[in-house]
Amino acid sequence: MQTIKAELVIIGSGVGGSAIAHQMVGSGAKILILERGDDLRNEPQNNDAEAVFIQSRYKTQDEWADLNGETYRPGQYYYVGGHTKFYGTAMFRFRDTDFRETQIDGAVSPAWPIGYEDLAHYYAMAEVLYGVRGTAGIDPTEPPREPFPHAAIPHEPVIAAVADQFCQQGLTPFPMPSAVDYGPGGKCQRCGTCDAFACRFDAKGDADTRVMRPLLKHENVRLERNTEVTHLVTDAAGRRIVKVVARRGGEVLHVEAPVFVLSAGAINSALILLRSACEVAPNGLANRSGVVGRHLMNHHLTGLMGVKPFVVNETKFPKTLSLNDFYHGLPDDPDARGNIQMLGNIKGAMIRSTYPRTPRAAADWLGRHSVDFLAMGEDLPRWDSRVRLSDDGGVQVDYRPGGADAHDRFVRHVRRVLRRAGFPVVLRHSFGIQAPSHQCGTVRMGDDPTTSALDGLCRTHDHPNLYVVDGSFFPSSAALNPALTIAAQALRVGAHLRQTLTF
Ligand SMILES: Cc1cc2nc3c(=O)[nH]c(=O)nc-3n(C[C@H](O)[C@H](O)[C@H](O)COP(=O)(O)OP(=O)(O)OC[C@H]3O[C@@H](n4cnc5c(N)ncnc54)[C@H](O)[C@@H]3O)c2cc1C
């Protein structure tokens, strides 16, 4: 057993953890980041669909159980930079309405303890940090903002034609904000893989490339890779966290510090808190309210393949277009609402990994002839939607989405829009919790310690020296991609720590 001492311990090097460390650089504090994964190796398989989807080369080997007791290998990725190594680069700010209470089909999407105005400055910082490209002033739902740090990525011909078709329907397509180092002098090689693949050229604006690597040039930042935190330990009163316990190979590490930030991702942060149950906190740490692990959300994510049988889609980077005309509801059904954006190119191997009986030739043909969209709907937080530890210590994911009927009505409308846009066939596939790509909500923020675990600065109500900063803090999911909001709030919390901690 080895004991290490630091002044700030951050668990996880994803969007949340890396942004906290970014804000602490130059503070003089000795920062130690504990990361379960290793650096993701740059190799030809990074953008090989067979390796990624059929062989599941990069997914964790862990198995979790679903509501029916079936075990599965979740779409969880443990690497330096976390899930952003595989993310689709869509970097949206939430709308100002997303921070306020609303209802969908009578079920509540709760208010956040902070508003858009609290995050606006940090959204701007996060966009610079990740190199986000976009055009301000077109998206009809856009909150007040300054110009993007970089110009939008231009549409390729097929996507430009879709945008024209949308305009002819009276809609307002806009360039999707995207974190890719694209354009003259940029690193993007237009390899045709991006969303769900790791980038071989460091062009994707992920937390490893954009945040962690520059950070590690600083003497006061140390990253321990392949180090899996198992649990946290409190003082005898159960109030202050005194250390974390981690495994590195066969070795057990004890890491002591005055302040701890848990940023292991929404599902794993909840699990670590639950695994830390002890005599003074029998339901787990930060869990006086009982909310830890509950309100698990993942968005309603429906892929829509617009197929034109006689047209081959040669687009390399399709993720340049989005539509928010229905973000606040359909004209005759205000609860049916959400965002529409492009998916990365769907390839035959992806289809076969989900529908294994599809003949290879048919799957490849579909992949070549489709233009691929994503309809994203708000998932509503439910008390009974949760991640928990089973009696044998395994991971049980009892996911129960909220607002599914409204999303279904929204998707039916989107299919009509796509048919009108010239796609005679529109195929539909729902992404489930097996790929918990937009997981959030499991350690929610709130003003009331009886119904939330964190305050508006992500500090646990129960432990003054423990913060939880990753997708878990979301009280509601909104209907836009989560990474930029995680980054913005993490930068805000990091600024607070920088101001208040003395070393
Ligand atoms: C395929 C895919 C596509 C996506 N596309 C988009 C997109 O286009 N736009 C968008 O906004 N979002 C997207 N997302 C979601 C986005 O990537 C996540 O919301 C975001 O990365 C979450 O950040 P995080 O800090 O909460 O957690 P993570 O990124 O999961 O980081 C957590 C870190 O903690 C580490 N860790 C976990 N457990 C432990 C432990 N016990 N001890 C030590 N370390 C641990 C993990 O290895 C990881 O590095 C996508 C996700 C996926 C998987």
XYZ file of C-alpha atoms and ligand atoms in Angstrom:
556
model
C 0.000 0.000 0.000
C 1.286 3.443 -0.900
C 0.114 6.795 0.459
C 0.352 9.915 -1.707
C -0.399 13.457 -0.580
C -1.690 16.248 -2.797
C -3.422 19.594 -2.315
C -6.267 18.948 -4.717
C -7.295 15.511 -5.908
C -9.419 15.213 -9.063
C -10.925 11.835 -9.916
C -11.339 11.502 -13.686
C -9.740 13.351 -16.607
C -12.871 13.879 -18.731
C -14.590 17.173 -19.488
C -15.360 17.953 -15.845
C -12.076 16.916 -14.218
C -9.807 18.438 -16.844
C -11.600 21.817 -16.714
C -11.174 22.006 -12.938
C -7.447 21.319 -13.308
C -7.232 23.894 -16.115
C -8.509 26.585 -13.759
C -6.051 25.608 -11.009
C -2.916 25.807 -13.157
C -0.588 28.470 -11.820
C -2.265 28.470 -8.399
C 0.751 26.758 -6.898
C -1.440 23.925 -5.623
C -0.173 20.374 -6.107
C -2.909 18.862 -8.263
C -3.208 15.133 -8.656
C -5.586 13.661 -11.242
C -6.460 9.994 -10.789
C -7.607 8.416 -14.046
C -8.856 4.880 -14.417
C -7.829 4.630 -18.065
C -4.637 5.004 -20.054
C -3.794 7.238 -23.003
C -5.743 6.020 -26.012
C -3.243 4.525 -28.424
C -3.027 6.116 -31.878
C -3.426 3.143 -34.234
C -5.153 2.267 -37.523
C -8.081 0.686 -35.653
C -9.050 4.125 -34.256
C -11.053 4.850 -37.393
C -11.820 1.305 -38.498
C -15.568 0.667 -38.126
C -15.079 -3.124 -37.868
C -12.661 -2.685 -34.947
C -14.773 -0.065 -33.198
C -18.265 -1.515 -33.685
C -17.993 -5.228 -34.436
C -14.991 -6.013 -32.228
C -15.845 -3.307 -29.635
C -12.135 -2.702 -29.292
C -12.346 0.411 -27.132
C -15.348 -0.251 -24.901
C -14.844 -1.316 -21.325
C -14.801 -5.053 -20.617
C -16.974 -4.439 -17.538
C -20.477 -5.853 -17.517
C -23.493 -4.089 -16.097
C -27.036 -5.391 -15.636
C -30.200 -3.766 -17.001
C -33.738 -3.625 -15.629
C -34.440 -7.151 -16.849
C -31.331 -8.523 -15.182
C -29.616 -8.973 -18.563
C -25.899 -8.243 -18.490
C -24.236 -6.185 -21.202
C -20.985 -4.413 -21.987
C -21.924 -0.727 -21.788
C -20.664 1.883 -24.235
C -18.301 3.226 -21.591
C -14.824 4.409 -22.553
C -12.064 4.716 -19.974
C -9.202 6.772 -21.371
C -7.450 10.033 -20.614
C -9.998 12.588 -21.838
C -12.946 10.327 -21.006
C -15.888 10.010 -23.364
C -14.812 12.961 -25.484
C -12.229 10.701 -27.152
C -15.243 9.227 -28.984
C -17.706 12.091 -28.908
C -19.328 13.709 -31.911
C -17.893 17.240 -31.359
C -21.318 18.955 -31.109
C -20.716 21.745 -28.609
C -24.018 23.445 -27.778
C -24.857 25.945 -25.083
C -28.101 25.136 -23.301
C -30.911 27.632 -23.926
C -31.831 30.041 -21.123
C -35.196 28.249 -20.794
C -33.392 24.961 -20.084
C -32.400 26.269 -16.659
C -36.019 26.960 -15.676
C -38.771 24.584 -14.641
C -40.962 23.254 -17.397
C -43.277 20.310 -17.970
C -43.595 17.695 -20.659
C -46.870 15.774 -20.769
C -47.482 16.838 -17.162
C -44.118 15.591 -15.813
C -41.674 18.119 -14.376
C -38.298 19.093 -15.740
C -36.953 20.914 -12.673
C -35.242 24.307 -12.454
C -31.482 24.516 -11.983
C -30.065 26.430 -9.001
C -28.126 28.500 -11.557
C -29.236 30.295 -14.698
C -27.807 30.833 -18.168
C -26.374 34.164 -17.001
C -24.206 32.342 -14.419
C -22.664 30.184 -17.134
C -22.506 32.595 -20.107
C -18.941 33.748 -19.377
C -17.765 30.170 -18.828
C -19.512 28.926 -21.970
C -17.406 31.453 -23.877
C -14.246 30.211 -22.126
C -15.129 26.584 -22.848
C -15.700 27.354 -26.531
C -12.222 28.866 -26.745
C -10.689 25.963 -24.820
C -12.251 23.385 -27.149
C -11.883 25.443 -30.345
C -15.598 25.495 -31.176
C -16.673 26.566 -34.673
C -20.036 28.094 -35.489
C -21.999 31.116 -36.671
C -23.893 33.178 -34.123
C -27.208 34.836 -34.864
C -28.981 32.233 -37.010
C -30.279 29.612 -34.550
C -33.704 31.012 -33.545
C -33.390 29.677 -29.972
C -29.845 30.896 -29.366
C -29.273 32.555 -25.983
C -27.419 35.906 -25.848
C -23.845 35.316 -26.939
C -20.772 36.738 -28.633
C -19.386 35.473 -31.966
C -17.885 31.956 -31.967
C -14.113 31.727 -31.596
C -13.835 30.162 -35.083
C -15.914 30.336 -38.259
C -18.398 27.533 -38.910
C -17.353 24.485 -40.908
C -18.903 24.818 -44.387
C -21.516 22.299 -45.531
C -20.515 19.683 -48.065
C -22.873 19.542 -51.116
C -25.302 16.895 -49.804
C -25.725 18.720 -46.476
C -26.071 22.091 -48.228
C -28.901 20.572 -50.299
C -30.644 19.355 -47.125
C -30.292 22.851 -45.634
C -31.933 24.300 -48.789
C -34.779 21.823 -48.536
C -35.335 22.808 -44.894
C -35.372 26.497 -45.859
C -37.985 25.755 -48.524
C -40.163 24.369 -45.728
C -39.831 27.709 -43.913
C -37.382 26.302 -41.361
C -34.163 27.922 -40.132
C -31.241 25.503 -40.351
C -28.004 26.778 -38.824
C -24.368 25.641 -38.733
C -23.925 23.160 -35.900
C -21.365 24.323 -33.318
C -18.560 21.815 -33.584
C -15.134 21.375 -31.969
C -12.953 20.250 -34.857
C -9.652 21.771 -35.954
C -10.909 22.145 -39.497
C -9.934 24.393 -42.388
C -6.693 25.853 -43.757
C -3.799 24.881 -41.471
C -6.119 22.722 -39.363
C -5.414 19.126 -38.411
C -8.627 17.599 -39.755
C -7.908 15.248 -42.673
C -11.583 14.705 -43.530
C -11.082 10.991 -42.987
C -14.828 10.336 -42.905
C -14.921 9.044 -39.338
C -15.410 11.297 -36.330
C -18.539 10.740 -34.236
C -18.041 7.527 -32.181
C -14.421 7.143 -33.381
C -11.193 8.423 -31.875
C -9.319 10.921 -34.044
C -5.933 9.805 -35.368
C -4.921 13.359 -36.217
C -5.682 15.141 -32.938
C -8.182 17.269 -34.855
C -11.123 16.462 -32.609
C -11.491 18.986 -29.807
C -11.514 16.448 -27.002
C -10.575 16.823 -23.347
C -7.307 14.955 -23.858
C -6.008 16.909 -26.826
C -7.315 20.350 -25.920
C -7.065 20.334 -22.125
C -5.099 17.488 -20.544
C -2.016 17.521 -22.765
C -1.339 21.249 -22.322
C -1.979 20.849 -18.585
C 0.614 18.148 -18.158
C 3.330 20.596 -19.190
C 2.807 22.318 -15.843
C 4.878 21.122 -12.920
C 2.074 21.337 -10.394
C -0.213 18.954 -12.332
C 0.324 15.214 -12.092
C -1.768 12.551 -13.787
C -1.838 8.984 -12.491
C -3.126 6.764 -15.288
C -4.572 3.255 -14.851
C -5.618 4.246 -11.346
C -9.176 3.312 -10.471
C -10.698 4.970 -7.437
C -12.817 2.509 -5.510
C -14.107 4.674 -2.670
C -13.692 7.755 -0.498
C -13.089 7.739 3.247
C -14.377 10.310 5.755
C -13.272 11.400 9.203
C -14.949 9.784 12.211
C -17.802 12.305 12.135
C -18.555 11.484 8.489
C -18.165 15.141 7.555
C -14.812 15.728 5.827
C -13.303 13.473 3.205
C -9.809 12.496 4.326
C -8.643 10.245 1.516
C -9.540 8.254 -1.554
C -8.612 4.642 -2.062
C -7.582 3.501 -5.532
C -6.270 0.435 -7.351
C -3.334 0.629 -9.715
C -2.506 -2.799 -11.095
C -2.235 -5.003 -8.049
C -1.353 -2.084 -5.800
C -3.649 -0.165 -3.420
C -3.109 3.599 -3.241
C -4.301 5.911 -0.494
C -4.428 9.519 -1.607
C -4.834 12.269 0.978
C -5.717 15.898 0.323
C -7.679 18.780 1.843
C -10.055 18.990 -1.152
C -11.461 16.381 -3.535
C -13.272 16.730 -6.859
C -15.116 13.697 -8.154
C -15.418 13.790 -11.967
C -15.695 10.143 -12.961
C -18.757 10.617 -15.194
C -22.392 10.551 -14.121
C -22.697 6.812 -13.599
C -19.280 6.161 -12.069
C -19.320 9.175 -9.757
C -22.614 7.942 -8.295
C -21.193 4.433 -7.949
C -18.077 5.690 -6.152
C -20.245 7.612 -3.668
C -22.446 4.564 -3.116
C -19.400 2.280 -2.703
C -18.115 4.680 -0.025
C -20.960 3.750 2.342
C -19.695 3.435 5.899
C -21.040 3.360 9.427
C -21.676 7.111 9.558
C -23.079 7.229 6.017
C -24.776 3.874 5.443
C -26.441 4.988 2.185
C -23.216 6.259 0.684
C -21.494 9.629 0.785
C -23.210 12.913 -0.115
C -26.448 10.982 0.074
C -28.405 12.310 3.031
C -31.149 13.133 0.531
C -31.114 9.649 -0.993
C -30.737 11.089 -4.522
C -27.295 9.659 -5.356
C -27.641 7.316 -8.335
C -31.233 8.433 -8.982
C -32.698 10.640 -11.740
C -30.443 8.925 -14.285
C -31.071 10.502 -17.688
C -29.534 9.896 -21.122
C -31.653 11.933 -23.596
C -34.069 10.414 -26.044
C -31.733 9.827 -28.962
C -33.307 8.638 -32.191
C -31.193 8.077 -35.274
C -32.995 8.682 -38.572
C -31.487 7.440 -41.827
C -32.833 9.356 -44.819
C -32.334 6.973 -47.738
C -32.247 7.965 -51.394
C -31.839 4.677 -53.275
C -30.231 6.208 -56.356
C -27.898 8.697 -54.688
C -24.586 7.848 -52.997
C -23.749 10.112 -50.061
C -20.051 11.026 -50.378
C -20.042 13.458 -47.443
C -16.908 13.257 -45.279
C -17.931 15.501 -42.391
C -21.717 15.727 -42.203
C -22.011 17.299 -38.750
C -22.406 20.852 -39.959
C -26.182 21.300 -39.804
C -28.734 21.582 -37.040
C -32.350 22.665 -36.604
C -33.965 24.116 -33.494
C -37.282 25.274 -34.978
C -39.071 22.681 -32.836
C -36.944 23.118 -29.694
C -39.854 24.763 -27.881
C -42.523 22.523 -29.366
C -44.517 21.737 -32.479
C -47.122 24.386 -33.359
C -50.004 22.081 -32.381
C -48.176 20.041 -29.684
C -45.846 22.118 -27.460
C -44.684 19.059 -25.493
C -43.385 17.290 -28.607
C -40.065 19.036 -28.991
C -36.326 18.784 -29.340
C -33.282 19.357 -31.445
C -32.380 17.908 -34.833
C -28.749 17.532 -35.865
C -26.630 15.431 -38.139
C -25.155 12.135 -36.992
C -21.698 11.075 -38.087
C -21.756 8.921 -41.232
C -23.484 5.630 -40.450
C -21.402 2.782 -41.820
C -22.372 -0.794 -42.635
C -20.428 -2.151 -39.642
C -22.459 0.052 -37.296
C -25.703 -1.338 -38.720
C -24.446 -4.924 -38.390
C -23.313 -4.360 -34.792
C -26.908 -3.450 -33.854
C -28.758 -5.674 -36.322
C -26.377 -8.643 -36.712
C -28.633 -10.479 -39.168
C -28.300 -7.741 -41.783
C -26.209 -9.085 -44.679
C -22.957 -7.190 -45.055
C -23.773 -6.053 -48.611
C -27.178 -4.684 -47.561
C -25.721 -2.859 -44.559
C -22.931 -1.340 -46.648
C -25.448 -0.268 -49.319
C -27.618 1.429 -46.707
C -24.620 3.166 -45.189
C -23.617 4.553 -48.601
C -27.112 5.729 -49.571
C -28.244 7.367 -46.352
C -27.979 10.842 -44.892
C -28.064 10.415 -41.135
C -29.881 12.603 -38.631
C -30.311 12.593 -34.870
C -33.543 13.690 -33.170
C -32.758 14.564 -29.570
C -35.433 14.926 -26.908
C -35.334 15.916 -23.269
C -35.235 12.987 -20.875
C -37.091 13.763 -17.643
C -35.580 12.886 -14.264
C -37.411 10.086 -12.491
C -36.789 8.970 -8.919
C -36.966 5.341 -10.029
C -34.488 5.758 -12.887
C -31.255 4.888 -11.207
C -27.863 3.275 -11.088
C -27.161 1.249 -7.967
C -25.002 -1.507 -6.583
C -26.536 -4.954 -6.605
C -26.215 -7.245 -3.589
C -23.082 -8.869 -5.038
C -21.463 -5.446 -5.678
C -22.254 -5.468 -9.414
C -23.570 -2.453 -11.293
C -27.323 -2.370 -11.810
C -28.698 0.197 -14.255
C -32.439 0.581 -13.699
C -32.950 3.184 -16.394
C -36.478 4.510 -16.877
C -36.666 7.371 -19.355
C -39.153 10.189 -18.815
C -41.107 11.877 -21.595
C -40.912 9.021 -24.119
C -44.392 9.602 -25.603
C -43.665 13.266 -26.329
C -40.382 12.282 -27.970
C -42.153 9.726 -30.112
C -44.553 12.401 -31.370
C -41.585 14.679 -32.080
C -39.820 11.941 -34.059
C -42.913 11.266 -36.144
C -42.935 14.939 -37.066
C -39.205 14.928 -37.891
C -39.747 11.965 -40.214
C -42.400 13.976 -42.064
C -39.976 16.902 -42.352
C -37.310 14.577 -43.784
C -39.720 13.021 -46.277
C -40.683 16.510 -47.417
C -36.956 17.237 -47.732
C -36.712 14.559 -50.406
C -35.977 11.309 -48.568
C -38.534 8.708 -49.697
C -37.436 6.274 -46.978
C -36.637 7.344 -43.402
C -35.489 4.524 -41.121
C -35.543 4.919 -37.368
C -33.391 3.539 -34.565
C -33.495 4.461 -30.863
C -30.224 4.478 -28.945
C -30.777 2.989 -25.495
C -28.974 3.056 -22.177
C -26.527 0.356 -23.384
C -24.734 3.355 -24.898
C -25.014 5.836 -22.017
C -23.396 8.565 -24.082
C -25.372 11.481 -22.602
C -25.654 10.078 -19.058
C -26.451 12.728 -16.485
C -28.407 13.640 -13.370
C -27.262 11.066 -10.814
C -25.800 13.508 -8.236
C -28.065 16.456 -8.900
C -27.561 20.090 -7.908
C -30.257 21.996 -6.034
C -30.899 24.557 -3.325
C -32.672 22.072 -1.061
C -30.386 19.525 0.661
C -33.335 17.190 1.151
C -33.862 16.787 -2.608
C -30.374 17.312 -4.019
C -26.779 16.306 -3.292
C -24.885 19.380 -4.555
C -25.233 23.129 -4.249
C -25.047 25.458 -7.255
C -21.237 25.265 -7.188
C -21.255 21.461 -7.194
C -20.164 21.242 -3.559
C -21.811 18.346 -1.749
C -24.309 19.502 0.866
C -22.936 16.858 3.244
C -19.145 17.225 2.926
C -17.557 20.703 2.783
C -14.417 19.478 1.000
C -16.043 17.296 -1.683
C -17.227 18.549 -5.094
C -18.823 16.460 -7.851
C -18.266 17.974 -11.287
C -19.326 15.958 -14.327
C -22.580 15.087 -16.068
C -24.026 13.944 -12.761
C -24.779 17.486 -11.541
C -27.532 18.128 -14.171
C -30.976 18.596 -12.543
C -32.517 18.216 -16.014
C -31.107 17.053 -19.324
C -32.339 19.768 -21.735
C -32.444 18.509 -25.327
C -28.946 19.491 -26.407
C -25.587 17.742 -26.167
C -24.127 17.955 -22.658
C -20.338 18.382 -22.975
C -20.120 22.170 -23.280
C -22.403 22.676 -20.270
C -20.301 20.273 -18.198
C -17.175 22.162 -19.267
C -18.692 25.577 -18.526
C -19.884 24.659 -15.048
C -16.547 22.932 -14.317
C -14.687 26.099 -15.336
C -17.013 28.057 -13.054
C -16.418 25.702 -10.131
C -12.676 25.751 -10.878
C -12.682 29.558 -10.747
C -14.444 29.375 -7.388
C -11.892 26.881 -6.035
C -9.059 29.025 -7.297
C -10.475 32.046 -5.441
C -11.355 30.317 -2.203
C -8.663 27.715 -1.593
C -5.385 28.735 -0.022
C -2.313 26.556 -0.402
C -20.016 8.171 -28.810
C -20.292 9.428 -28.041
C -20.647 10.582 -28.737
C -20.911 11.753 -28.016
N -21.128 12.914 -28.708
C -21.280 14.084 -28.038
C -21.368 15.321 -28.724
O -21.293 15.388 -29.943
N -21.517 16.446 -27.984
C -21.591 16.426 -26.615
O -21.768 17.482 -26.000
N -21.484 15.266 -25.948
C -21.310 14.110 -26.611
N -21.137 12.940 -25.932
C -21.212 12.995 -24.471
C -19.957 13.588 -23.864
O -18.825 12.923 -24.369
C -20.059 13.456 -22.355
O -21.216 14.142 -21.912
C -18.871 14.028 -21.610
O -17.662 13.548 -22.130
C -18.998 13.645 -20.141
O -17.942 14.225 -19.427
P -17.730 13.832 -17.915
O -16.618 14.648 -17.409
O -19.057 13.885 -17.240
O -17.383 12.265 -17.915
P -16.381 11.353 -18.761
O -16.062 11.932 -20.063
O -16.973 9.986 -18.729
O -15.061 11.383 -17.886
C -14.948 10.634 -16.712
C -13.515 10.192 -16.543
O -13.400 9.507 -15.304
C -12.677 8.295 -15.488
N -13.131 7.370 -14.449
C -14.294 6.682 -14.386
N -14.343 5.950 -13.266
C -13.185 6.180 -12.600
C -12.645 5.709 -11.375
N -13.319 4.833 -10.608
N -11.422 6.147 -10.995
C -10.710 7.016 -11.763
N -11.179 7.489 -12.937
C -12.412 7.089 -13.345
C -13.029 7.859 -16.899
O -12.070 6.982 -17.438
C -13.081 9.199 -17.625
O -11.818 9.589 -18.116
C -20.861 11.751 -26.607
C -20.498 10.584 -25.923
C -20.217 9.441 -26.620
C -19.803 8.199 -25.861
